Coordinates of C-alpha atoms in Angstrom, one line a residue:
M1 CA 0.0 0.0 -0.1
S2 CA 1.1 3.5 -0.7
T3 CA 2.7 5.2 2.3
S4 CA 1.6 8.7 1.4
K5 CA 0.0 10.5 4.1
T6 CA -3.1 11.2 2.1
V7 CA -4.1 7.7 2.2
R8 CA -6.9 6.9 4.7
K9 CA -7.6 3.5 5.9
V10 CA -11.2 3.4 6.3
E11 CA -13.0 0.9 8.5
V12 CA -15.9 -0.6 6.7
L13 CA -19.1 -1.9 8.3
S14 CA -21.8 -4.2 7.3
P15 CA -24.6 -3.6 6.4
V16 CA -23.2 -0.7 4.7
P17 CA -24.5 2.7 6.5
A18 CA -26.1 5.6 4.9
D19 CA -24.0 7.5 2.6
I20 CA -24.1 10.7 4.6
D21 CA -23.2 8.8 7.8
I22 CA -20.1 7.3 6.0
A23 CA -19.0 10.6 4.8
N24 CA -19.6 12.3 8.1
S25 CA -17.4 9.5 10.0
V26 CA -14.2 10.6 8.7
E27 CA -12.2 13.7 9.1
P28 CA -11.1 15.0 5.6
F29 CA -7.5 15.8 5.3
H30 CA -7.1 19.6 4.6
I31 CA -7.1 20.2 1.0
S32 CA -3.5 21.4 1.1
E33 CA -2.3 17.7 2.0
I34 CA -4.0 16.5 -1.2
A35 CA -2.6 19.3 -3.4
K36 CA 1.0 18.7 -1.7
D37 CA 0.6 15.1 -2.8
L38 CA -0.2 16.0 -6.4
N39 CA 3.0 18.2 -6.0
L40 CA 0.6 21.4 -6.7
S41 CA 2.3 24.5 -5.5
P42 CA -0.1 26.7 -3.3
K43 CA 0.6 29.4 -6.0
Y44 CA -1.4 27.3 -8.3
Y45 CA -4.6 27.1 -6.0
D46 CA -7.0 29.3 -4.2
L47 CA -8.4 27.8 -0.9
Y48 CA -12.2 27.8 -0.4
G49 CA -12.3 26.6 3.3
K50 CA -10.4 23.8 4.7
Y51 CA -11.5 20.9 2.3
K52 CA -11.9 22.1 -1.3
A53 CA -9.6 24.6 -3.2
K54 CA -9.9 26.2 -6.8
V55 CA -7.0 25.1 -9.0
L56 CA -5.7 27.8 -11.2
L57 CA -5.5 27.2 -14.9
S58 CA -2.0 29.2 -14.9
V59 CA -0.6 25.4 -13.6
L60 CA -1.0 24.2 -17.4
D61 CA 1.6 26.8 -18.3
E62 CA 4.0 25.5 -15.4
L63 CA 3.4 22.0 -16.6
E64 CA 3.6 22.5 -20.2
G65 CA 5.9 19.8 -21.9
S66 CA 5.6 17.5 -19.2
G67 CA 4.3 14.2 -20.1
D68 CA 0.5 13.0 -19.5
G69 CA -0.8 10.2 -17.5
Y70 CA -3.2 7.2 -18.8
Y71 CA -6.6 8.5 -19.8
V72 CA -9.6 6.5 -18.8
V73 CA -13.3 7.1 -19.2
V74 CA -16.1 5.3 -17.3
G75 CA -19.4 4.7 -19.1
G76 CA -22.1 2.1 -18.6
I77 CA -24.7 -0.2 -20.1
T78 CA -28.1 1.2 -20.6
P79 CA -29.1 1.8 -16.8
T80 CA -32.4 1.2 -14.8
P81 CA -34.0 4.1 -13.2
L82 CA -31.9 3.4 -10.1
G83 CA -28.6 3.8 -11.8
E84 CA -26.2 1.2 -11.9
G85 CA -23.1 2.9 -10.1
K86 CA -21.0 4.8 -12.5
S87 CA -20.0 7.4 -10.2
T88 CA -19.3 4.8 -7.6
T89 CA -17.3 2.7 -9.6
T90 CA -15.4 5.6 -11.1
V91 CA -14.3 6.8 -7.4
G92 CA -14.0 3.0 -6.3
L93 CA -11.4 2.5 -9.4
C94 CA -9.3 5.5 -8.4
Q95 CA -9.4 4.7 -4.7
A96 CA -8.0 1.3 -5.7
L97 CA -5.2 2.7 -8.0
G98 CA -4.3 5.4 -5.6
A99 CA -4.6 3.9 -2.3
F100 CA -3.8 0.1 -2.8
L101 CA -1.8 0.1 -6.0
D102 CA 0.4 3.1 -5.4
K103 CA -0.4 4.9 -8.5
K104 CA -0.7 8.4 -9.0
V105 CA -4.4 9.1 -9.9
V106 CA -6.8 12.0 -10.2
T107 CA -10.7 11.7 -10.4
C108 CA -12.5 14.0 -12.7
L109 CA -16.2 14.1 -12.0
R110 CA -19.1 16.6 -12.8
Q111 CA -20.7 18.8 -10.4
P112 CA -24.1 17.7 -9.4
S113 CA -27.1 20.1 -9.7
Q114 CA -28.8 20.7 -6.4
G115 CA -32.1 20.2 -8.0
P116 CA -32.3 16.6 -8.5
T117 CA -30.4 16.3 -4.9
F118 CA -33.4 17.9 -3.5
G119 CA -35.7 16.0 -5.6
I120 CA -35.6 12.3 -6.8
K121 CA -32.0 11.5 -7.5
G122 CA -30.3 12.5 -4.5
G123 CA -26.4 13.3 -4.5
A124 CA -23.8 12.2 -7.1
A125 CA -20.6 12.1 -5.0
G126 CA -20.5 8.1 -5.4
G127 CA -21.8 6.1 -2.5
G128 CA -21.0 3.6 0.0
Y129 CA -17.2 3.4 1.1
S130 CA -16.4 4.9 -2.5
Q131 CA -17.4 8.7 -2.5
V132 CA -16.0 12.0 -2.4
I133 CA -16.1 14.1 0.5
P134 CA -17.3 16.5 2.0
M135 CA -20.3 14.9 0.6
D136 CA -22.5 17.8 1.5
E137 CA -20.3 20.4 0.1
F138 CA -20.0 18.4 -3.1
N139 CA -23.7 18.1 -3.6
L140 CA -24.9 21.7 -2.5
H141 CA -23.1 25.0 -3.7
L142 CA -19.4 23.6 -3.9
T143 CA -17.5 26.9 -4.8
G144 CA -20.5 28.6 -6.7
D145 CA -19.7 27.7 -10.3
I146 CA -23.3 26.8 -10.7
H147 CA -24.7 29.9 -9.2
A148 CA -22.3 32.0 -11.8
I149 CA -23.8 29.9 -14.7
T150 CA -27.3 31.0 -13.4
A151 CA -26.1 34.7 -13.0
A152 CA -24.4 34.6 -16.4
N153 CA -27.4 33.0 -18.1
N154 CA -30.1 35.4 -16.8
L155 CA -28.1 38.3 -17.6
L156 CA -28.2 37.4 -21.1
A157 CA -31.9 36.6 -21.0
A158 CA -32.3 40.2 -19.6
A159 CA -30.4 41.7 -22.2
I160 CA -32.4 39.9 -25.0
D161 CA -35.8 41.3 -23.9
T162 CA -34.5 44.6 -22.9
R163 CA -32.9 45.1 -26.4
I164 CA -36.1 44.0 -28.2
F165 CA -38.0 46.7 -26.0
H166 CA -35.7 49.6 -26.7
E167 CA -35.5 48.7 -30.3
S168 CA -39.3 49.0 -30.4
T169 CA -39.6 52.5 -29.0
Q170 CA -36.6 54.2 -30.7
S171 CA -35.3 55.3 -34.0
D172 CA -32.0 54.0 -35.5
K173 CA -30.4 57.3 -34.7
A174 CA -31.5 57.8 -31.1
L175 CA -30.2 53.9 -30.6
L176 CA -26.7 54.8 -31.9
N177 CA -26.7 57.7 -29.7
R178 CA -27.6 55.7 -26.6
L179 CA -25.4 52.9 -27.6
C180 CA -22.1 55.3 -28.0
P181 CA -23.0 57.9 -25.5
P182 CA -20.5 61.2 -25.6
N183 CA -17.4 61.1 -23.1
K184 CA -16.2 63.7 -21.1
E185 CA -14.9 65.6 -24.3
G186 CA -18.2 65.1 -26.1
K187 CA -17.0 62.7 -28.5
R188 CA -18.7 59.2 -29.4
N189 CA -17.0 56.2 -29.5
F190 CA -17.3 52.4 -29.9
N191 CA -16.3 50.1 -27.3
D192 CA -14.1 46.9 -27.9
I193 CA -17.3 44.7 -28.2
M194 CA -18.8 46.9 -30.7
F195 CA -15.9 46.4 -32.8
R196 CA -16.6 42.5 -32.8
R197 CA -20.3 43.5 -34.2
L198 CA -18.8 45.9 -36.9
K199 CA -16.4 43.4 -38.3
K200 CA -19.1 40.7 -38.5
L201 CA -21.2 43.5 -40.3
G202 CA -18.1 44.0 -42.7
I203 CA -18.1 47.6 -41.7
S204 CA -14.6 49.1 -40.9
K205 CA -15.1 52.4 -39.9
T206 CA -13.9 53.3 -36.2
K207 CA -16.1 56.5 -35.3
P208 CA -20.0 56.3 -34.7
E209 CA -20.5 59.7 -36.9
E210 CA -18.7 57.9 -40.0
L211 CA -21.6 55.4 -40.4
T212 CA -24.2 55.9 -43.2
P213 CA -28.0 55.6 -42.2
Q214 CA -27.8 52.4 -43.6
E215 CA -24.8 51.3 -41.6
V216 CA -26.5 52.9 -38.4
K217 CA -29.4 50.7 -39.0
K218 CA -27.4 47.5 -39.5
F219 CA -25.3 48.1 -36.4
A220 CA -27.7 49.4 -34.0
R221 CA -30.8 47.5 -34.7
L222 CA -30.5 43.7 -34.3
D223 CA -34.0 43.2 -35.0
I224 CA -34.5 40.2 -33.3
D225 CA -37.5 37.9 -34.2
P226 CA -39.1 36.9 -31.0
T227 CA -40.5 33.8 -32.3
S228 CA -36.9 32.6 -32.9
I229 CA -35.6 33.3 -29.5
T230 CA -34.1 29.8 -27.9
W231 CA -32.3 31.5 -24.8
R232 CA -34.4 30.8 -21.6
R233 CA -34.0 31.6 -18.0
V234 CA -32.7 29.1 -15.6
M235 CA -32.5 28.3 -12.0
D236 CA -30.9 25.1 -10.0
V237 CA -34.3 24.2 -8.4
N238 CA -36.8 21.6 -9.7
D239 CA -39.8 23.6 -10.4
R240 CA -42.0 22.2 -13.4
F241 CA -44.4 25.3 -13.0
L242 CA -41.7 27.5 -14.6
R243 CA -41.3 25.5 -17.7
K244 CA -43.8 27.5 -19.7
I245 CA -44.2 31.3 -18.5
A246 CA -45.5 34.6 -20.0
I247 CA -43.1 37.6 -19.4
G248 CA -43.7 41.3 -19.9
Q249 CA -47.0 41.6 -18.3
G250 CA -46.1 44.7 -16.0
P251 CA -47.6 47.9 -17.2
E252 CA -44.1 49.4 -18.0
E253 CA -43.4 46.8 -20.7
K254 CA -46.0 48.4 -22.8
G255 CA -47.5 45.2 -24.0
M256 CA -44.4 43.4 -25.1
V257 CA -45.5 39.9 -23.6
R258 CA -44.0 36.8 -24.8
E259 CA -43.8 33.2 -23.7
T260 CA -40.6 31.6 -22.6
G261 CA -39.7 29.5 -19.6
F262 CA -37.1 28.3 -17.1
D263 CA -34.6 25.4 -17.6
I264 CA -32.5 23.6 -14.8
S265 CA -29.2 25.7 -14.4
V266 CA -27.0 22.8 -15.8
A267 CA -29.0 22.7 -18.9
S268 CA -27.9 26.2 -20.0
E269 CA -25.5 26.6 -22.9
I270 CA -23.1 28.2 -20.6
M271 CA -22.6 25.1 -18.5
A272 CA -21.8 23.3 -21.8
V273 CA -19.2 26.0 -22.8
L274 CA -17.7 25.8 -19.6
A275 CA -17.2 22.0 -19.8
L276 CA -15.8 22.4 -23.5
T277 CA -13.6 25.4 -23.2
T278 CA -9.8 24.9 -23.1
S279 CA -8.7 28.5 -21.7
L280 CA -9.9 31.7 -20.6
A281 CA -9.6 33.1 -24.0
D282 CA -11.7 30.4 -25.7
M283 CA -14.2 30.7 -23.0
R284 CA -14.6 34.3 -24.2
E285 CA -15.0 33.5 -27.7
R286 CA -17.4 30.7 -26.8
L287 CA -19.6 33.0 -24.5
G288 CA -19.6 35.8 -27.3
K289 CA -20.4 33.2 -30.0
M290 CA -23.5 31.8 -28.7
V291 CA -26.4 32.1 -30.6
I292 CA -29.9 33.3 -29.0
G293 CA -32.2 33.6 -31.7
N294 CA -32.4 35.1 -35.4
S295 CA -33.2 38.5 -36.8
K296 CA -36.1 38.5 -38.9
A297 CA -34.0 38.5 -41.8
G298 CA -33.0 35.2 -40.6
D299 CA -29.2 35.7 -39.3
P300 CA -28.0 34.4 -36.1
V301 CA -28.0 36.8 -33.4
T302 CA -25.2 36.4 -30.8
A303 CA -24.4 37.5 -27.1
D304 CA -21.7 39.6 -28.5
D305 CA -24.1 41.1 -31.0
L306 CA -25.8 42.0 -27.7
G307 CA -22.8 43.5 -26.2
V308 CA -22.7 41.2 -23.2
G309 CA -20.0 38.7 -24.0
G310 CA -17.4 40.4 -21.9
A311 CA -19.8 40.8 -19.0
L312 CA -20.6 37.1 -19.2
T313 CA -16.9 36.2 -19.1
V314 CA -16.4 38.2 -15.9
L315 CA -19.2 36.2 -14.2
M316 CA -17.4 33.2 -15.3
K317 CA -14.0 34.2 -14.6
D318 CA -13.7 32.0 -11.3
A319 CA -16.0 29.2 -12.4
I320 CA -13.1 28.2 -15.0
N321 CA -11.2 27.0 -12.4
P322 CA -11.8 23.2 -11.2
T323 CA -12.3 22.3 -7.8
L324 CA -9.7 19.9 -6.0
M325 CA -11.5 17.6 -3.3
Q326 CA -10.7 14.1 -2.1
T327 CA -12.1 10.5 -2.0
L328 CA -13.1 8.9 1.3
E329 CA -9.6 7.3 1.1
G330 CA -7.8 10.4 0.5
T331 CA -7.0 10.3 -3.4
P332 CA -7.6 13.6 -5.2
V333 CA -10.6 14.5 -7.0
L334 CA -11.2 17.3 -9.7
V335 CA -14.8 18.5 -9.7
H336 CA -15.6 20.8 -12.7
A337 CA -18.8 21.3 -14.8
G338 CA -22.0 19.3 -15.1
P339 CA -23.6 19.7 -18.3
F340 CA -26.9 18.1 -18.8
A341 CA -26.3 14.5 -20.2
N342 CA -29.5 14.5 -22.2
I343 CA -29.4 17.8 -24.4
A344 CA -25.7 18.3 -23.8
H345 CA -22.7 16.2 -23.6
G346 CA -22.8 14.8 -20.2
N347 CA -19.3 15.1 -19.2
S348 CA -16.7 16.8 -16.7
S349 CA -14.7 19.6 -18.3
I350 CA -11.9 19.4 -20.6
V351 CA -9.7 22.1 -18.5
A352 CA -9.9 19.5 -15.3
D353 CA -9.0 16.6 -17.7
K354 CA -5.9 18.6 -19.1
I355 CA -4.8 19.5 -15.5
A356 CA -5.1 16.1 -14.2
M357 CA -3.5 14.7 -17.1
K358 CA -0.5 16.7 -16.2
L359 CA -0.6 16.3 -12.5
A360 CA -0.9 12.6 -12.7
G361 CA 2.1 12.2 -15.3
P362 CA 3.6 9.7 -17.2
G363 CA 2.2 6.2 -15.5
G364 CA -0.5 7.8 -13.6
F365 CA -4.1 7.7 -14.1
V366 CA -6.9 10.2 -15.0
V367 CA -10.1 8.5 -14.7
T368 CA -13.2 10.4 -15.8
E369 CA -16.8 9.8 -16.1
A370 CA -19.3 10.1 -19.0
G371 CA -23.1 10.5 -18.1
F372 CA -25.7 7.7 -18.7
G373 CA -25.0 4.8 -21.0
S374 CA -22.2 4.9 -23.3
D375 CA -24.5 5.2 -26.2
I376 CA -24.9 8.7 -24.9
G377 CA -22.0 9.7 -22.5
T378 CA -19.1 7.6 -24.1
E379 CA -20.0 8.5 -27.5
K380 CA -20.4 12.2 -26.9
F381 CA -17.1 12.0 -24.8
M382 CA -15.1 10.7 -28.0
N383 CA -16.8 12.7 -30.7
I384 CA -17.2 15.9 -28.9
K385 CA -15.0 16.3 -26.1
C386 CA -12.0 14.5 -27.3
R387 CA -12.1 16.4 -30.7
Y388 CA -11.9 19.8 -28.7
S389 CA -9.4 18.8 -26.1
S390 CA -7.3 16.3 -28.5
L391 CA -6.8 14.0 -25.5
T392 CA -6.6 10.2 -26.3
P393 CA -8.3 7.7 -24.2
Q394 CA -6.5 4.4 -23.8
C395 CA -9.3 2.6 -21.9
A396 CA -13.1 2.6 -21.5
V397 CA -14.7 1.1 -18.7
I398 CA -18.4 -0.3 -19.1
V399 CA -20.2 -0.4 -15.7
A400 CA -22.9 -3.3 -15.6
T401 CA -25.1 -4.8 -13.0
I402 CA -27.1 -8.1 -12.9
R403 CA -30.2 -6.0 -12.2
A404 CA -29.9 -4.0 -15.2
L405 CA -29.1 -7.1 -17.4
K406 CA -32.1 -9.0 -16.2
M407 CA -34.3 -6.0 -17.2
H408 CA -32.7 -6.2 -20.6
G409 CA -33.4 -9.7 -20.7
G410 CA -37.0 -9.4 -20.3
G411 CA -37.3 -8.6 -16.6
P412 CA -40.2 -6.9 -15.1
E413 CA -40.3 -3.1 -14.8
V414 CA -38.0 -1.4 -12.5
T415 CA -39.5 1.8 -10.8
A416 CA -37.6 4.3 -8.4
G417 CA -39.1 4.3 -5.0
K418 CA -40.7 0.8 -5.7
P419 CA -39.5 -2.5 -4.3
L420 CA -37.6 -4.6 -6.8
D421 CA -39.5 -7.4 -8.2
R422 CA -38.5 -11.0 -7.0
A423 CA -36.7 -11.9 -10.4
Y424 CA -34.0 -9.3 -9.5
T425 CA -33.3 -10.9 -6.1
T426 CA -33.2 -14.5 -6.8
E427 CA -30.8 -16.3 -9.3
N428 CA -31.9 -16.4 -13.0
V429 CA -28.8 -17.1 -15.4
S430 CA -30.8 -17.2 -18.6
L431 CA -32.4 -14.0 -17.8
V432 CA -29.1 -12.4 -17.4
E433 CA -27.8 -14.2 -20.4
A434 CA -30.5 -12.7 -22.6
G435 CA -29.9 -9.3 -21.3
C436 CA -26.2 -9.4 -22.1
V437 CA -27.1 -8.4 -25.6
N438 CA -27.2 -4.9 -24.3
L439 CA -24.0 -5.1 -22.9
A440 CA -22.4 -6.8 -25.9
R441 CA -23.6 -3.9 -28.2
H442 CA -22.0 -1.3 -25.8
I443 CA -18.9 -3.2 -25.9
S444 CA -18.6 -3.3 -29.6
N445 CA -19.4 0.4 -30.1
T446 CA -16.7 1.5 -27.6
K447 CA -14.2 -0.8 -29.1
A448 CA -14.8 0.8 -32.5
Y449 CA -13.0 4.3 -30.9
G450 CA -9.8 2.2 -30.8
V451 CA -9.7 1.9 -27.1
N452 CA -9.4 -1.2 -24.7
V453 CA -12.9 -2.0 -22.9
V454 CA -12.9 -3.2 -19.4
V455 CA -16.4 -4.3 -17.8
A456 CA -16.7 -3.6 -14.3
I457 CA -19.4 -6.1 -12.9
N458 CA -21.0 -4.0 -9.9
M459 CA -21.8 -6.7 -7.6
F460 CA -25.0 -6.7 -5.1
A461 CA -25.6 -8.9 -2.3
T462 CA -28.1 -10.8 -4.1
D463 CA -26.1 -11.8 -7.2
S464 CA -25.2 -15.4 -7.4
E465 CA -21.6 -16.6 -8.9
A466 CA -23.2 -18.3 -11.7
E467 CA -24.9 -15.1 -12.7
L468 CA -21.6 -13.1 -12.6
N469 CA -19.7 -15.7 -14.4
A470 CA -22.2 -15.5 -17.3
V471 CA -21.6 -11.7 -17.5
R472 CA -17.9 -12.0 -17.4
N473 CA -18.1 -14.7 -20.2
A474 CA -20.5 -12.7 -22.3
A475 CA -18.2 -9.6 -22.0
L476 CA -15.1 -11.4 -23.1
A477 CA -17.3 -13.1 -26.0
A478 CA -18.3 -9.9 -27.2
G479 CA -14.7 -8.5 -27.3
A480 CA -13.9 -6.8 -23.8
Y481 CA -10.4 -6.7 -22.9
D482 CA -11.3 -8.0 -19.4
A483 CA -14.4 -8.2 -17.1
V484 CA -14.1 -7.9 -13.4
V485 CA -16.7 -8.2 -10.3
C486 CA -16.3 -5.3 -8.0
T487 CA -17.4 -4.5 -4.3
H488 CA -16.2 -1.1 -4.0
H489 CA -19.6 0.1 -2.6
A490 CA -19.2 -2.1 0.4
H491 CA -15.5 -2.3 0.6
G492 CA -13.8 0.9 -0.7
G493 CA -10.8 0.8 -2.8
K494 CA -10.0 -2.8 -2.0
G495 CA -13.1 -3.9 -3.4
A496 CA -11.9 -2.6 -6.7
V497 CA -8.3 -3.7 -7.0
D498 CA -8.9 -6.2 -9.4
L499 CA -10.6 -3.5 -11.7
G500 CA -7.4 -1.5 -11.4
I501 CA -5.3 -4.0 -12.5
A502 CA -7.4 -4.8 -15.3
V503 CA -7.3 -1.1 -16.3
Q504 CA -3.6 -0.6 -15.8
K505 CA -3.1 -3.7 -18.3
A506 CA -5.6 -2.2 -20.8
C507 CA -3.9 1.1 -20.9
E508 CA -0.4 -0.4 -21.3
N509 CA -1.5 -2.7 -24.2
V510 CA -3.4 -0.3 -26.3
T511 CA -2.7 -0.8 -30.0
Q512 CA -5.0 1.4 -32.1
P513 CA -5.2 5.2 -32.3
L514 CA -8.4 7.0 -31.5
K515 CA -11.0 6.6 -34.1
F516 CA -13.9 8.9 -34.4
L517 CA -17.4 8.0 -35.6
Y518 CA -18.0 10.5 -38.2
P519 CA -15.7 13.0 -39.7
L520 CA -16.8 16.8 -39.3
D521 CA -16.8 17.7 -43.0
I522 CA -20.1 15.5 -43.9
S523 CA -23.5 17.0 -43.9
I524 CA -25.5 17.4 -40.8
K525 CA -27.9 14.4 -41.8
E526 CA -25.0 12.2 -42.3
K527 CA -23.7 12.6 -39.1
I528 CA -27.1 12.2 -37.4
E529 CA -27.3 9.0 -39.2
A530 CA -24.0 7.6 -38.3
I531 CA -25.0 7.9 -34.7
A532 CA -28.4 6.3 -35.3
R533 CA -26.8 3.3 -36.7
S534 CA -24.7 2.8 -34.0
Y535 CA -28.0 2.7 -31.8
G536 CA -29.1 -0.2 -34.2
A537 CA -31.6 2.2 -36.2
S538 CA -32.1 1.3 -39.8
G539 CA -32.6 4.9 -40.6
V540 CA -33.6 8.2 -39.5
E541 CA -37.0 10.0 -39.9
Y542 CA -37.3 13.6 -39.6
S543 CA -40.8 13.6 -38.3
E544 CA -43.5 16.3 -38.9
Q545 CA -45.0 18.5 -36.4
R546 CA -48.5 19.7 -36.6
L547 CA -48.6 23.5 -36.2
D548 CA -52.3 23.9 -36.6
H549 CA -55.4 22.3 -38.1
L550 CA -54.2 23.2 -41.7
F551 CA -50.9 22.1 -42.2
M552 CA -47.9 20.3 -41.2
S553 CA -44.3 21.8 -40.6
N554 CA -41.1 19.5 -40.9
Q555 CA -39.4 21.5 -38.3
A556 CA -36.2 19.4 -38.1
E557 CA -35.5 19.6 -41.9
K558 CA -36.2 23.4 -41.8
Q559 CA -33.6 23.9 -38.9
I560 CA -31.0 21.9 -40.6
E561 CA -31.3 23.7 -43.7
M562 CA -31.0 26.9 -41.8
Y563 CA -27.9 25.8 -39.5
S564 CA -26.2 24.8 -42.9
R565 CA -26.9 27.9 -44.6
Q566 CA -25.5 29.8 -41.5
G567 CA -22.2 27.9 -41.7
F568 CA -22.8 25.9 -38.8
S569 CA -22.7 22.2 -40.5
G570 CA -19.4 21.5 -39.5
L571 CA -20.1 21.1 -36.1
P572 CA -20.2 17.6 -34.2
I573 CA -23.6 16.2 -33.2
C574 CA -24.8 15.9 -29.6
M575 CA -28.1 13.4 -29.7
A576 CA -30.7 14.5 -27.2
K577 CA -32.2 11.0 -26.7
T578 CA -33.7 8.8 -23.4
Q579 CA -31.0 7.4 -21.6
Y580 CA -33.2 4.3 -21.0
S581 CA -32.8 2.5 -24.3
F582 CA -30.7 2.3 -27.5
S583 CA -33.9 3.5 -29.3
H584 CA -36.0 6.5 -28.8
N585 CA -38.6 4.3 -26.9
A586 CA -37.5 4.0 -23.1
A587 CA -39.7 0.8 -23.2
E588 CA -37.5 -0.8 -25.8
K589 CA -34.7 -2.8 -23.7
G590 CA -32.2 -5.0 -24.8
A591 CA -30.2 -4.3 -28.1
P592 CA -33.1 -3.2 -30.5
T593 CA -32.6 -3.1 -34.3
G594 CA -34.2 -2.1 -37.6
F595 CA -36.3 0.8 -35.9
S596 CA -36.4 4.1 -37.5
L597 CA -34.9 6.9 -35.3
P598 CA -37.5 10.1 -35.3
I599 CA -35.8 13.5 -35.2
R600 CA -38.5 15.8 -34.1
D601 CA -36.4 19.0 -33.9
V602 CA -32.7 20.1 -34.5
R603 CA -31.3 22.8 -32.4
A604 CA -27.7 24.4 -31.7
S605 CA -25.3 25.3 -29.2
I606 CA -23.2 27.4 -31.2
G607 CA -20.9 28.7 -28.6
A608 CA -20.3 25.4 -26.7
G609 CA -19.9 24.1 -30.3
F610 CA -22.5 21.4 -31.3
I611 CA -25.8 20.8 -33.1
Y612 CA -28.3 18.7 -31.1
P613 CA -31.2 17.0 -32.5
L614 CA -34.2 16.1 -30.3
V615 CA -35.2 12.2 -30.3
G616 CA -38.5 12.6 -28.5
T617 CA -39.4 15.0 -25.8
M618 CA -36.7 15.8 -23.3
S619 CA -37.6 17.6 -20.3
T620 CA -34.9 20.3 -19.3
M621 CA -36.8 21.4 -16.1
P622 CA -37.4 18.2 -13.9
G623 CA -40.1 18.2 -11.6
L624 CA -40.6 17.2 -7.8
P625 CA -42.0 13.9 -6.9
T626 CA -44.6 13.5 -4.2
R627 CA -41.9 12.7 -1.7
P628 CA -38.9 14.5 -2.7
C629 CA -35.4 14.0 -1.0
F630 CA -35.8 17.3 1.0
Y631 CA -38.0 15.3 3.4
D632 CA -34.9 13.6 4.8
I633 CA -32.4 16.7 4.7
D634 CA -31.9 18.5 7.4
L635 CA -29.1 19.9 9.8
D636 CA -27.9 18.7 13.3
T637 CA -27.8 22.0 15.0
A638 CA -25.6 20.5 17.6
T639 CA -22.9 19.5 15.6
G640 CA -23.5 21.8 12.1
K641 CA -23.4 18.5 10.3
V642 CA -25.9 17.7 7.3
I643 CA -28.1 14.7 8.0
G644 CA -30.3 12.8 5.6
L645 CA -28.4 13.6 2.3
S646 CA -28.3 10.5 -0.2

């Protein structure tokens, strides 16, 4: 075992206590000890209390030219609504590598939204004896990144409606005069952000008075089409009654009422920008390029057109730095970004991974998690995140459970909050074997990227040896490099040592370069169809939508045509699809084939850098169940510790 003073020996109990009780049972190391173990100098991080710190991007300049560690992504099979333990496996694997196999390792995880934490899902710090601590700080507030995103998103929303309001009541000349007010000497000037718009319009003049009346109109009047606005307000609370609202109903707004709504904060494009940016300068450009809608002439209108790109960057200047935390056993964790895994790419940030790769160094390991099943999370990790980061993974872990495989083999429905059917708690090898078709497709899809695939069989107490062997045999037959039974939830890193050994061997023996599923220079439709085929679809149907009783509109094809005309066809594709099936139908389990994938709409996150087709209906504002998790959450006022958080 490593002799590092940041390795903590945790005494495990059986049965496994509640997650928050385990988290509260240990005193975390001071975060400076975790940083010291990474050879991270204090000048490269800012303390946020005793147990977390912001790692500054300047460390990348210091470490430029040094070698990288091995890069591992953890995905999963198609999950049940209960989840199959990807975050727990990610943490357990890192605890095994760092605390038991004496490897330098950094875990890279998404920051959870507090909406689901108080709602139905609970926290996302891992679980059992494989979790990130302090658990309550990880799940609630952390270092304020999501709050910064909320503020920036809503500043842009306010700017949009305010601009429409002022343009509706002023002449072109009045708009110009107010946009460029006289300075102390009585002269009018363009500021820096205005030159971005002038350049976009092809106007090379440098003084407001030099503009012709036509140029004044082009510059000062964005002429936003209210029906084209895609930017919505956000908050980090599950509030279903804000999904659709009417704004502008006050008398001062002069009748400028329109329908809009709220999304959960992690669904904001600004979160996706944070996750995919590579530097502060890159983030500034991406935030400025975000498209909020179109002009009435059909031209895209951006945050920089509204003059707000610089202000958004100021609000996000601290959020770009990843947060350093620790696991129960004292291994380091970088927590950063948490883009919605359905409509966005569902992966933690590029900058955290880049920093981690340098800190781990040659022979070390960086383990990051991809959201949902590998058909969504790992596919987007490879085709979107790796394109922008230029980082190459050597190994992909696929987390599987007997429970989920039985469901895919035809087992009864699994519903959150309801007891499991007896089929899931008694031995049924044939049901497991039937469900392994799902695992096999995830393996073949992931292997196609050129990485070695290791299957982590997340063991539950009711799983039999025969069932576990059936999964291992099916995984190897499908082309997995290895398949390992894990008990990290109950035993911490010790329960994932075999997984750690398998991952190390898989990384050391990779023989192929990274391969993408599609090139960027083909059409939007061709890219969509390539991804659909990986799901098992025979084709894609761009389904029509009824707009009224008289005619139908093929919204998806119209959007594809518009984005192609606007010059956005070279972006990667980020499919917005249910996580509960390879297909669009959540009830279709196993590995369905021959279906036609319906695309009902196509939207774009231009600043983040992807086009996202909508497969079915995706809710971007979750609701609260009858009995939310907040019933259990309270504060022990004697100790100041959070209780009931799961």
